[in-house]
């Protein structure tokens, strides 16, 4: 397991319930404070914390990082700790990171790509997802409720 100082360790699943990681890339910690016309005005951090608390069917861990390597480390850590699924909003790395795509392809865990906005309705450079071919599925365009939908899919996959 990595000892990278940019990484906060994931909790080791111990409850006998499925463990699901919600992993967020660059700038997503600022949702609710930036570009409300695109991402809405509801702060993402407390929203996801409440979603995790209210989920009784699984243990949910949430992590954020602006750093591509940290996101990759979290993917490998989730697999090493026997998580059942990852919900990933890679932010801008969705469209640029071959390394992140390779990490998703390298792990056995199902990864669900999630986006708050609808990338296909935005700038043309956002129309291509480098990670989508290696994800189990993609959910986009439903605002932060996209995470609720992704969690339901992850729960189905973990059964």
Tab-separated table of N, CA and C in Angstrom:
chain	number	residue	atom	x	y	z
A	1	UNK	N	0.846	-1.179	0.000
A	1	UNK	CA	0.000	0.000	0.000
A	1	UNK	C	0.885	1.235	0.000
A	2	UNK	N	0.447	2.279	-0.626
A	2	UNK	CA	1.223	3.506	-0.735
A	2	UNK	C	1.389	4.190	0.610
A	3	UNK	N	2.532	4.833	0.766
A	3	UNK	CA	2.750	5.678	1.939
A	3	UNK	C	2.842	7.134	1.505
A	4	UNK	N	2.323	7.432	0.336
A	4	UNK	CA	2.327	8.773	-0.217
A	4	UNK	C	1.620	9.729	0.740
A	5	UNK	N	2.256	10.858	1.058
A	5	UNK	CA	1.679	11.799	2.020
A	5	UNK	C	0.440	12.504	1.480
A	6	UNK	N	0.179	12.407	0.175
A	6	UNK	CA	-1.022	13.011	-0.397
A	6	UNK	C	-2.238	12.115	-0.211
A	7	UNK	N	-2.012	10.931	0.312
A	7	UNK	CA	-3.061	9.930	0.423
A	7	UNK	C	-3.486	9.762	1.873
A	8	UNK	N	-4.771	9.924	2.117
A	8	UNK	CA	-5.347	9.566	3.414
A	8	UNK	C	-5.804	8.118	3.281
A	9	UNK	N	-5.321	7.230	4.129
A	9	UNK	CA	-5.688	5.816	3.975
A	9	UNK	C	-7.203	5.619	3.966
A	10	UNK	N	-7.633	4.630	3.227
A	10	UNK	CA	-9.044	4.239	3.225
A	10	UNK	C	-9.305	3.367	4.437
A	11	UNK	N	-10.505	3.455	4.993
A	11	UNK	CA	-10.824	2.532	6.088
A	11	UNK	C	-10.888	1.093	5.574
A	12	UNK	N	-10.421	0.195	6.369
A	12	UNK	CA	-10.505	-1.220	6.041
A	12	UNK	C	-11.926	-1.689	6.323
A	13	UNK	N	-12.591	-2.258	5.345
A	13	UNK	CA	-13.961	-2.737	5.569
A	13	UNK	C	-13.969	-3.827	6.642
A	14	UNK	N	-14.854	-3.661	7.615
A	14	UNK	CA	-14.909	-4.638	8.704
A	14	UNK	C	-16.330	-5.049	9.063
A	15	UNK	N	-17.323	-4.401	8.498
A	15	UNK	CA	-18.699	-4.619	8.940
A	15	UNK	C	-19.367	-5.827	8.309
A	16	UNK	N	-18.740	-6.448	7.343
A	16	UNK	CA	-19.398	-7.521	6.613
A	16	UNK	C	-20.278	-6.989	5.501
A	17	UNK	N	-20.444	-5.676	5.454
A	17	UNK	CA	-21.207	-5.051	4.369
A	17	UNK	C	-20.265	-4.743	3.212
A	18	UNK	N	-20.807	-4.550	2.019
A	18	UNK	CA	-19.973	-4.094	0.912
A	18	UNK	C	-19.349	-2.736	1.248
A	19	UNK	N	-18.178	-2.495	0.711
A	19	UNK	CA	-17.508	-1.200	0.863
A	19	UNK	C	-17.414	-0.553	-0.508
A	20	UNK	N	-17.809	0.701	-0.570
A	20	UNK	CA	-17.817	1.445	-1.830
A	20	UNK	C	-17.028	2.727	-1.621
A	21	UNK	N	-16.163	3.039	-2.569
A	21	UNK	CA	-15.385	4.274	-2.535
A	21	UNK	C	-15.983	5.274	-3.505
A	22	UNK	N	-16.246	6.481	-3.022
A	22	UNK	CA	-16.606	7.612	-3.884
A	22	UNK	C	-15.351	8.453	-4.002
A	23	UNK	N	-14.824	8.550	-5.200
A	23	UNK	CA	-13.543	9.198	-5.450
A	23	UNK	C	-13.741	10.388	-6.380
A	24	UNK	N	-13.288	11.540	-5.934
A	24	UNK	CA	-13.488	12.792	-6.664
A	24	UNK	C	-12.172	13.436	-7.038
A	25	UNK	N	-12.083	13.875	-8.284
A	25	UNK	CA	-10.874	14.486	-8.805
A	25	UNK	C	-10.813	15.991	-8.616
A	26	UNK	N	-9.992	16.643	-9.433
A	26	UNK	CA	-9.667	18.053	-9.236
A	26	UNK	C	-10.888	18.966	-9.281
A	27	UNK	N	-10.868	19.920	-8.375
A	27	UNK	CA	-11.835	21.020	-8.274
A	27	UNK	C	-13.219	20.617	-7.775
A	28	UNK	N	-13.465	19.348	-7.570
A	28	UNK	CA	-14.807	18.932	-7.161
A	28	UNK	C	-15.112	19.273	-5.714
A	29	UNK	N	-14.098	19.424	-4.902
A	29	UNK	CA	-14.326	19.823	-3.513
A	29	UNK	C	-14.934	21.233	-3.456
A	30	UNK	N	-14.824	21.979	-4.553
A	30	UNK	CA	-15.345	23.342	-4.626
A	30	UNK	C	-16.778	23.425	-5.161
A	31	UNK	N	-17.376	22.287	-5.504
A	31	UNK	CA	-18.750	22.305	-6.010
A	31	UNK	C	-19.657	22.909	-4.943
A	32	UNK	N	-20.491	23.821	-5.370
A	32	UNK	CA	-21.344	24.569	-4.459
A	32	UNK	C	-20.810	25.970	-4.244
A	33	UNK	N	-19.528	26.166	-4.584
A	33	UNK	CA	-18.886	27.466	-4.451
A	33	UNK	C	-18.417	28.019	-5.788
A	34	UNK	N	-18.423	27.203	-6.816
A	34	UNK	CA	-17.918	27.628	-8.123
A	34	UNK	C	-18.879	27.218	-9.237
A	35	UNK	N	-19.006	28.065	-10.209
A	35	UNK	CA	-19.771	27.781	-11.419
A	35	UNK	C	-21.118	27.120	-11.141
A	36	UNK	N	-21.926	27.791	-10.333
A	36	UNK	CA	-23.235	27.242	-9.962
A	36	UNK	C	-24.110	26.977	-11.185
A	37	UNK	N	-23.912	27.720	-12.257
A	37	UNK	CA	-24.701	27.504	-13.475
A	37	UNK	C	-24.395	26.148	-14.111
A	38	UNK	N	-23.249	25.582	-13.806
A	38	UNK	CA	-22.877	24.266	-14.335
A	38	UNK	C	-23.086	23.175	-13.297
A	39	UNK	N	-22.623	23.427	-12.060
A	39	UNK	CA	-22.580	22.379	-11.043
A	39	UNK	C	-23.630	22.518	-9.951
A	40	UNK	N	-24.407	23.593	-9.977
A	40	UNK	CA	-25.408	23.812	-8.944
A	40	UNK	C	-24.808	24.513	-7.734
A	41	UNK	N	-25.658	24.877	-6.805
A	41	UNK	CA	-25.212	25.649	-5.645
A	41	UNK	C	-25.133	24.825	-4.362
A	42	UNK	N	-25.485	23.554	-4.432
A	42	UNK	CA	-25.410	22.691	-3.250
A	42	UNK	C	-23.973	22.238	-3.055
A	43	UNK	N	-23.393	22.483	-1.897
A	43	UNK	CA	-22.013	22.037	-1.646
A	43	UNK	C	-21.911	20.508	-1.689
A	44	UNK	N	-20.937	20.014	-2.424
A	44	UNK	CA	-20.791	18.575	-2.623
A	44	UNK	C	-20.330	17.847	-1.361
A	45	UNK	N	-19.409	18.432	-0.617
A	45	UNK	CA	-18.842	17.734	0.538
A	45	UNK	C	-19.918	17.327	1.549
A	46	UNK	N	-20.732	18.248	2.060
A	46	UNK	CA	-21.752	17.802	3.021
A	46	UNK	C	-22.807	16.905	2.385
A	47	UNK	N	-23.087	17.112	1.105
A	47	UNK	CA	-24.059	16.267	0.417
A	47	UNK	C	-23.590	14.812	0.412
A	48	UNK	N	-22.335	14.593	0.033
A	48	UNK	CA	-21.818	13.224	-0.013
A	48	UNK	C	-21.662	12.633	1.380
A	49	UNK	N	-21.292	13.460	2.347
A	49	UNK	CA	-21.191	12.965	3.724
A	49	UNK	C	-22.553	12.470	4.216
A	50	UNK	N	-23.608	13.213	3.904
A	50	UNK	CA	-24.950	12.785	4.289
A	50	UNK	C	-25.354	11.522	3.541
A	51	UNK	N	-25.041	11.460	2.254
A	51	UNK	CA	-25.345	10.268	1.466
A	51	UNK	C	-24.666	9.044	2.084
A	52	UNK	N	-23.417	9.186	2.478
A	52	UNK	CA	-22.685	8.065	3.094
A	52	UNK	C	-23.310	7.668	4.423
A	53	UNK	N	-23.695	8.651	5.242
A	53	UNK	CA	-24.319	8.352	6.549
A	53	UNK	C	-25.648	7.644	6.389
A	54	UNK	N	-26.415	8.023	5.385
A	54	UNK	CA	-27.750	7.466	5.196
A	54	UNK	C	-27.746	6.117	4.481
A	55	UNK	N	-26.615	5.713	3.946
A	55	UNK	CA	-26.532	4.440	3.244
A	55	UNK	C	-26.371	3.329	4.268
A	56	UNK	N	-27.371	2.472	4.348
A	56	UNK	CA	-27.341	1.391	5.333
A	56	UNK	C	-26.899	0.062	4.727
A	57	UNK	N	-26.881	-0.020	3.399
A	57	UNK	CA	-26.550	-1.277	2.728
A	57	UNK	C	-25.062	-1.468	2.488
A	58	UNK	N	-24.251	-0.428	2.755
A	58	UNK	CA	-22.825	-0.511	2.474
A	58	UNK	C	-22.074	0.493	3.339
A	59	UNK	N	-20.788	0.258	3.474
A	59	UNK	CA	-19.892	1.246	4.061
A	59	UNK	C	-19.374	2.086	2.910
A	60	UNK	N	-19.488	3.407	3.042
A	60	UNK	CA	-19.082	4.305	1.968
A	60	UNK	C	-17.935	5.188	2.463
A	61	UNK	N	-16.826	5.156	1.740
A	61	UNK	CA	-15.696	6.046	1.998
A	61	UNK	C	-15.670	7.095	0.895
A	62	UNK	N	-15.279	8.313	1.249
A	62	UNK	CA	-15.242	9.413	0.285
A	62	UNK	C	-13.847	10.023	0.315
A	63	UNK	N	-13.287	10.235	-0.855
A	63	UNK	CA	-11.983	10.883	-0.953
A	63	UNK	C	-12.007	11.890	-2.099
A	64	UNK	N	-11.183	12.936	-1.924
A	64	UNK	CA	-11.011	13.990	-2.921
A	64	UNK	C	-9.519	14.167	-3.155
A	65	UNK	N	-9.142	14.439	-4.388
A	65	UNK	CA	-7.754	14.820	-4.651
A	65	UNK	C	-7.685	15.609	-5.949
A	66	UNK	N	-6.824	16.619	-5.922
A	66	UNK	CA	-6.536	17.379	-7.133
A	66	UNK	C	-5.439	16.689	-7.939
A	67	UNK	N	-4.833	15.648	-7.377
A	67	UNK	CA	-3.647	15.031	-7.958
A	67	UNK	C	-3.966	13.707	-8.641
A	68	UNK	N	-3.559	13.608	-9.882
A	68	UNK	CA	-3.809	12.414	-10.680
A	68	UNK	C	-3.235	11.161	-10.028
A	69	UNK	N	-2.003	11.231	-9.558
A	69	UNK	CA	-1.370	10.074	-8.933
A	69	UNK	C	-2.100	9.609	-7.688
A	70	UNK	N	-2.647	10.543	-6.922
A	70	UNK	CA	-3.400	10.174	-5.716
A	70	UNK	C	-4.671	9.418	-6.100
A	71	UNK	N	-5.334	9.837	-7.163
A	71	UNK	CA	-6.533	9.125	-7.613
A	71	UNK	C	-6.183	7.691	-8.009
A	72	UNK	N	-5.056	7.535	-8.676
A	72	UNK	CA	-4.606	6.201	-9.076
A	72	UNK	C	-4.298	5.369	-7.836
A	73	UNK	N	-3.612	5.953	-6.871
A	73	UNK	CA	-3.305	5.236	-5.623
A	73	UNK	C	-4.588	4.781	-4.920
A	74	UNK	N	-5.602	5.637	-4.884
A	74	UNK	CA	-6.868	5.257	-4.249
A	74	UNK	C	-7.531	4.082	-4.958
A	75	UNK	N	-7.454	4.049	-6.280
A	75	UNK	CA	-8.032	2.916	-7.014
A	75	UNK	C	-7.358	1.608	-6.610
A	76	UNK	N	-6.041	1.607	-6.576
A	76	UNK	CA	-5.317	0.400	-6.189
A	76	UNK	C	-5.553	0.054	-4.718
A	77	UNK	N	-5.634	1.075	-3.874
A	77	UNK	CA	-5.884	0.835	-2.451
A	77	UNK	C	-7.258	0.211	-2.248
A	78	UNK	N	-8.262	0.699	-2.974
A	78	UNK	CA	-9.618	0.143	-2.845
A	78	UNK	C	-9.619	-1.333	-3.226
A	79	UNK	N	-8.901	-1.678	-4.274
A	79	UNK	CA	-8.835	-3.088	-4.661
A	79	UNK	C	-8.098	-3.898	-3.592
A	80	UNK	N	-6.987	-3.379	-3.115
A	80	UNK	CA	-6.208	-4.099	-2.110
A	80	UNK	C	-7.007	-4.351	-0.835
A	81	UNK	N	-7.881	-3.414	-0.485
A	81	UNK	CA	-8.684	-3.537	0.733
A	81	UNK	C	-10.008	-4.267	0.495
A	82	UNK	N	-10.211	-4.771	-0.694
A	82	UNK	CA	-11.405	-5.552	-1.047
A	82	UNK	C	-12.692	-4.742	-1.043
A	83	UNK	N	-12.625	-3.500	-1.499
A	83	UNK	CA	-13.849	-2.740	-1.753
A	83	UNK	C	-14.585	-3.419	-2.896
A	84	UNK	N	-15.900	-3.220	-2.965
A	84	UNK	CA	-16.673	-3.874	-4.015
A	84	UNK	C	-16.861	-3.009	-5.259
A	85	UNK	N	-16.752	-1.689	-5.119
A	85	UNK	CA	-16.955	-0.805	-6.272
A	85	UNK	C	-16.375	0.569	-5.979
A	86	UNK	N	-16.108	1.304	-7.055
A	86	UNK	CA	-15.640	2.684	-6.967
A	86	UNK	C	-16.555	3.545	-7.821
A	87	UNK	N	-16.992	4.650	-7.255
A	87	UNK	CA	-17.714	5.690	-7.992
A	87	UNK	C	-16.694	6.790	-8.221
A	88	UNK	N	-16.405	7.101	-9.469
A	88	UNK	CA	-15.320	8.024	-9.800
A	88	UNK	C	-15.809	9.205	-10.605
A	89	UNK	N	-15.620	10.394	-10.055
A	89	UNK	CA	-15.765	11.621	-10.824
A	89	UNK	C	-14.348	12.145	-10.996
A	90	UNK	N	-13.771	11.888	-12.146
A	90	UNK	CA	-12.379	12.251	-12.399
A	90	UNK	C	-12.210	13.713	-12.785
A	91	UNK	N	-13.313	14.469	-12.842
A	91	UNK	CA	-13.212	15.874	-13.225
A	91	UNK	C	-12.525	15.999	-14.576
A	92	UNK	N	-11.662	16.985	-14.698
A	92	UNK	CA	-10.955	17.232	-15.949
A	92	UNK	C	-10.058	16.092	-16.401
A	93	UNK	N	-9.632	15.230	-15.460
A	93	UNK	CA	-8.801	14.089	-15.847
A	93	UNK	C	-9.567	13.080	-16.705
A	94	UNK	N	-10.883	13.169	-16.684
A	94	UNK	CA	-11.704	12.302	-17.531
A	94	UNK	C	-11.252	12.380	-18.983
A	95	UNK	N	-10.887	13.575	-19.408
A	95	UNK	CA	-10.625	13.854	-20.808
A	95	UNK	C	-9.139	13.858	-21.154
A	96	UNK	N	-8.277	13.699	-20.144
A	96	UNK	CA	-6.841	13.868	-20.395
A	96	UNK	C	-5.950	12.755	-19.862
A	97	UNK	N	-6.429	11.935	-18.947
A	97	UNK	CA	-5.526	11.041	-18.229
A	97	UNK	C	-5.520	9.607	-18.754
A	98	UNK	N	-4.509	9.316	-19.545
A	98	UNK	CA	-4.277	7.945	-19.980
A	98	UNK	C	-3.877	7.104	-18.761
A	99	UNK	N	-3.109	7.693	-17.850
A	99	UNK	CA	-2.660	6.956	-16.665
A	99	UNK	C	-3.843	6.515	-15.800
A	100	UNK	N	-4.819	7.373	-15.624
A	100	UNK	CA	-6.009	7.018	-14.848
A	100	UNK	C	-6.810	5.929	-15.573
A	101	UNK	N	-6.936	6.060	-16.872
A	101	UNK	CA	-7.622	5.027	-17.660
A	101	UNK	C	-6.904	3.684	-17.518
A	102	UNK	N	-5.579	3.703	-17.568
A	102	UNK	CA	-4.812	2.463	-17.416
A	102	UNK	C	-5.016	1.843	-16.040
A	103	UNK	N	-5.094	2.662	-14.999
A	103	UNK	CA	-5.311	2.139	-13.642
A	103	UNK	C	-6.688	1.502	-13.520
A	104	UNK	N	-7.692	2.132	-14.093
A	104	UNK	CA	-9.046	1.556	-14.061
A	104	UNK	C	-9.048	0.212	-14.779
A	105	UNK	N	-8.368	0.168	-15.907
A	105	UNK	CA	-8.288	-1.081	-16.680
A	105	UNK	C	-7.530	-2.165	-15.913
A	106	UNK	N	-6.585	-1.763	-15.069
A	106	UNK	CA	-5.729	-2.718	-14.364
A	106	UNK	C	-6.387	-3.353	-13.143
A	107	UNK	N	-7.408	-2.719	-12.600
A	107	UNK	CA	-8.021	-3.267	-11.396
A	107	UNK	C	-9.250	-4.094	-11.757
A	108	UNK	N	-9.606	-4.986	-10.856
A	108	UNK	CA	-10.756	-5.862	-11.091
A	108	UNK	C	-12.058	-5.257	-10.582
A	109	UNK	N	-11.974	-4.195	-9.822
A	109	UNK	CA	-13.182	-3.572	-9.263
A	109	UNK	C	-14.008	-2.888	-10.340
A	110	UNK	N	-15.337	-2.966	-10.240
A	110	UNK	CA	-16.150	-2.157	-11.155
A	110	UNK	C	-16.041	-0.683	-10.768
A	111	UNK	N	-15.803	0.145	-11.768
A	111	UNK	CA	-15.725	1.593	-11.574
A	111	UNK	C	-16.885	2.211	-12.331
A	112	UNK	N	-17.614	3.073	-11.653
A	112	UNK	CA	-18.732	3.790	-12.258
A	112	UNK	C	-18.302	5.239	-12.443
A	113	UNK	N	-18.287	5.681	-13.681
A	113	UNK	CA	-17.935	7.063	-13.995
A	113	UNK	C	-19.152	7.937	-13.709
A	114	UNK	N	-18.930	9.038	-13.007
A	114	UNK	CA	-20.032	9.936	-12.690
A	114	UNK	C	-19.623	11.379	-12.983
A	115	UNK	N	-20.597	12.141	-13.472
A	115	UNK	CA	-20.389	13.572	-13.723
A	115	UNK	C	-21.627	14.331	-13.277
A	116	UNK	N	-21.413	15.461	-12.673
A	116	UNK	CA	-22.508	16.316	-12.217
A	116	UNK	C	-23.175	16.968	-13.430
A	117	UNK	N	-22.357	17.510	-14.315
A	117	UNK	CA	-22.879	18.127	-15.527
A	117	UNK	C	-22.968	17.069	-16.629
A	118	UNK	N	-23.429	17.479	-17.781
A	118	UNK	CA	-23.496	16.588	-18.949
A	118	UNK	C	-22.343	16.979	-19.870
A	119	UNK	N	-21.247	16.219	-19.858
A	119	UNK	CA	-20.087	16.598	-20.665
A	119	UNK	C	-20.396	16.798	-22.144
A	120	UNK	N	-21.326	16.031	-22.692
A	120	UNK	CA	-21.642	16.165	-24.114
A	120	UNK	C	-22.360	17.470	-24.448
A	121	UNK	N	-22.862	18.162	-23.432
A	121	UNK	CA	-23.532	19.444	-23.648
A	121	UNK	C	-22.578	20.617	-23.395
A	122	UNK	N	-21.323	20.304	-23.165
A	122	UNK	CA	-20.332	21.339	-22.837
A	122	UNK	C	-19.302	21.487	-23.956
A	123	UNK	N	-18.170	22.036	-23.651
A	123	UNK	CA	-17.125	22.277	-24.637
A	123	UNK	C	-16.736	20.971	-25.340
A	124	UNK	N	-16.340	21.084	-26.597
A	124	UNK	CA	-16.059	19.891	-27.399
A	124	UNK	C	-14.939	19.037	-26.810
A	125	UNK	N	-13.960	19.648	-26.133
A	125	UNK	CA	-12.880	18.840	-25.559
A	125	UNK	C	-13.371	17.964	-24.412
A	126	UNK	N	-14.562	18.220	-23.901
A	126	UNK	CA	-15.132	17.383	-22.834
A	126	UNK	C	-15.965	16.216	-23.393
A	127	UNK	N	-16.102	16.134	-24.694
A	127	UNK	CA	-16.947	15.103	-25.296
A	127	UNK	C	-16.311	13.721	-25.304
A	128	UNK	N	-15.017	13.645	-25.096
A	128	UNK	CA	-14.332	12.356	-25.089
A	128	UNK	C	-13.889	12.008	-23.679
A	129	UNK	N	-14.310	10.857	-23.220
A	129	UNK	CA	-13.870	10.341	-21.929
A	129	UNK	C	-12.851	9.240	-22.186
A	130	UNK	N	-11.638	9.439	-21.688
A	130	UNK	CA	-10.611	8.404	-21.819
A	130	UNK	C	-10.845	7.255	-20.855
A	131	UNK	N	-11.629	7.501	-19.796
A	131	UNK	CA	-11.850	6.453	-18.792
A	131	UNK	C	-13.092	5.604	-19.077
A	132	UNK	N	-14.054	6.145	-19.809
A	132	UNK	CA	-15.328	5.445	-20.035
A	132	UNK	C	-15.172	4.031	-20.582
A	133	UNK	N	-14.252	3.770	-21.514
A	133	UNK	CA	-14.155	2.402	-22.038
A	133	UNK	C	-13.788	1.357	-20.982
A	134	UNK	N	-13.235	1.793	-19.845
A	134	UNK	CA	-12.790	0.864	-18.817
A	134	UNK	C	-13.686	0.882	-17.583
A	135	UNK	N	-14.695	1.730	-17.614
A	135	UNK	CA	-15.655	1.803	-16.510
A	135	UNK	C	-16.827	0.875	-16.801
A	136	UNK	N	-17.458	0.434	-15.753
A	136	UNK	CA	-18.627	-0.448	-15.901
A	136	UNK	C	-19.801	0.300	-16.528
A	137	UNK	N	-19.908	1.598	-16.213
A	137	UNK	CA	-20.969	2.426	-16.759
A	137	UNK	C	-20.708	3.880	-16.416
A	138	UNK	N	-21.536	4.756	-16.981
A	138	UNK	CA	-21.386	6.195	-16.764
A	138	UNK	C	-22.735	6.812	-16.446
A	139	UNK	N	-22.729	7.749	-15.508
A	139	UNK	CA	-23.931	8.498	-15.138
A	139	UNK	C	-23.555	9.976	-15.173
A	140	UNK	N	-24.315	10.770	-15.898
A	140	UNK	CA	-23.967	12.178	-16.063
A	140	UNK	C	-25.212	13.029	-16.262
A	141	UNK	N	-25.094	14.281	-15.836
A	141	UNK	CA	-26.096	15.269	-16.164
A	141	UNK	C	-27.242	15.442	-15.192
A	142	UNK	N	-27.217	14.755	-14.079
A	142	UNK	CA	-28.310	14.847	-13.111
A	142	UNK	C	-27.943	15.688	-11.893
A	143	UNK	N	-26.959	16.573	-12.049
A	143	UNK	CA	-26.504	17.356	-10.912
A	143	UNK	C	-25.854	16.429	-9.890
A	144	UNK	N	-25.838	16.852	-8.636
A	144	UNK	CA	-25.178	16.006	-7.640
A	144	UNK	C	-25.976	14.735	-7.337
A	145	UNK	N	-27.223	14.688	-7.798
A	145	UNK	CA	-28.004	13.457	-7.664
A	145	UNK	C	-27.377	12.338	-8.506
A	146	UNK	N	-26.495	12.685	-9.439
A	146	UNK	CA	-25.769	11.666	-10.193
A	146	UNK	C	-25.058	10.701	-9.249
A	147	UNK	N	-24.592	11.205	-8.100
A	147	UNK	CA	-23.920	10.344	-7.122
A	147	UNK	C	-24.901	9.348	-6.499
A	148	UNK	N	-26.130	9.781	-6.227
A	148	UNK	CA	-27.143	8.864	-5.694
A	148	UNK	C	-27.389	7.725	-6.680
A	149	UNK	N	-27.514	8.079	-7.950
A	149	UNK	CA	-27.760	7.070	-8.983
A	149	UNK	C	-26.568	6.119	-9.102
A	150	UNK	N	-25.368	6.672	-9.040
A	150	UNK	CA	-24.168	5.835	-9.105
A	150	UNK	C	-24.071	4.917	-7.895
A	151	UNK	N	-24.461	5.409	-6.733
A	151	UNK	CA	-24.430	4.570	-5.531
A	151	UNK	C	-25.415	3.412	-5.660
A	152	UNK	N	-26.592	3.680	-6.215
A	152	UNK	CA	-27.558	2.591	-6.425
A	152	UNK	C	-26.987	1.542	-7.374
A	153	UNK	N	-26.310	1.996	-8.424
A	153	UNK	CA	-25.681	1.048	-9.350
A	153	UNK	C	-24.577	0.260	-8.643
A	154	UNK	N	-23.764	0.932	-7.848
A	154	UNK	CA	-22.684	0.252	-7.119
A	154	UNK	C	-23.244	-0.780	-6.158
A	155	UNK	N	-24.339	-0.460	-5.496
A	155	UNK	CA	-24.960	-1.416	-4.576
A	155	UNK	C	-25.451	-2.637	-5.339
A	156	UNK	N	-26.019	-2.435	-6.503
A	156	UNK	CA	-26.470	-3.565	-7.332
A	156	UNK	C	-25.290	-4.442	-7.745
A	157	UNK	N	-24.195	-3.817	-8.099
A	157	UNK	CA	-23.013	-4.563	-8.527
A	157	UNK	C	-22.370	-5.338	-7.376
A	158	UNK	N	-22.565	-4.861	-6.137
A	158	UNK	CA	-21.911	-5.489	-4.998
A	158	UNK	C	-22.698	-6.661	-4.432
A	159	UNK	N	-23.862	-6.903	-4.968
A	159	UNK	CA	-24.700	-8.014	-4.462
A	159	UNK	C	-24.286	-9.335	-5.047
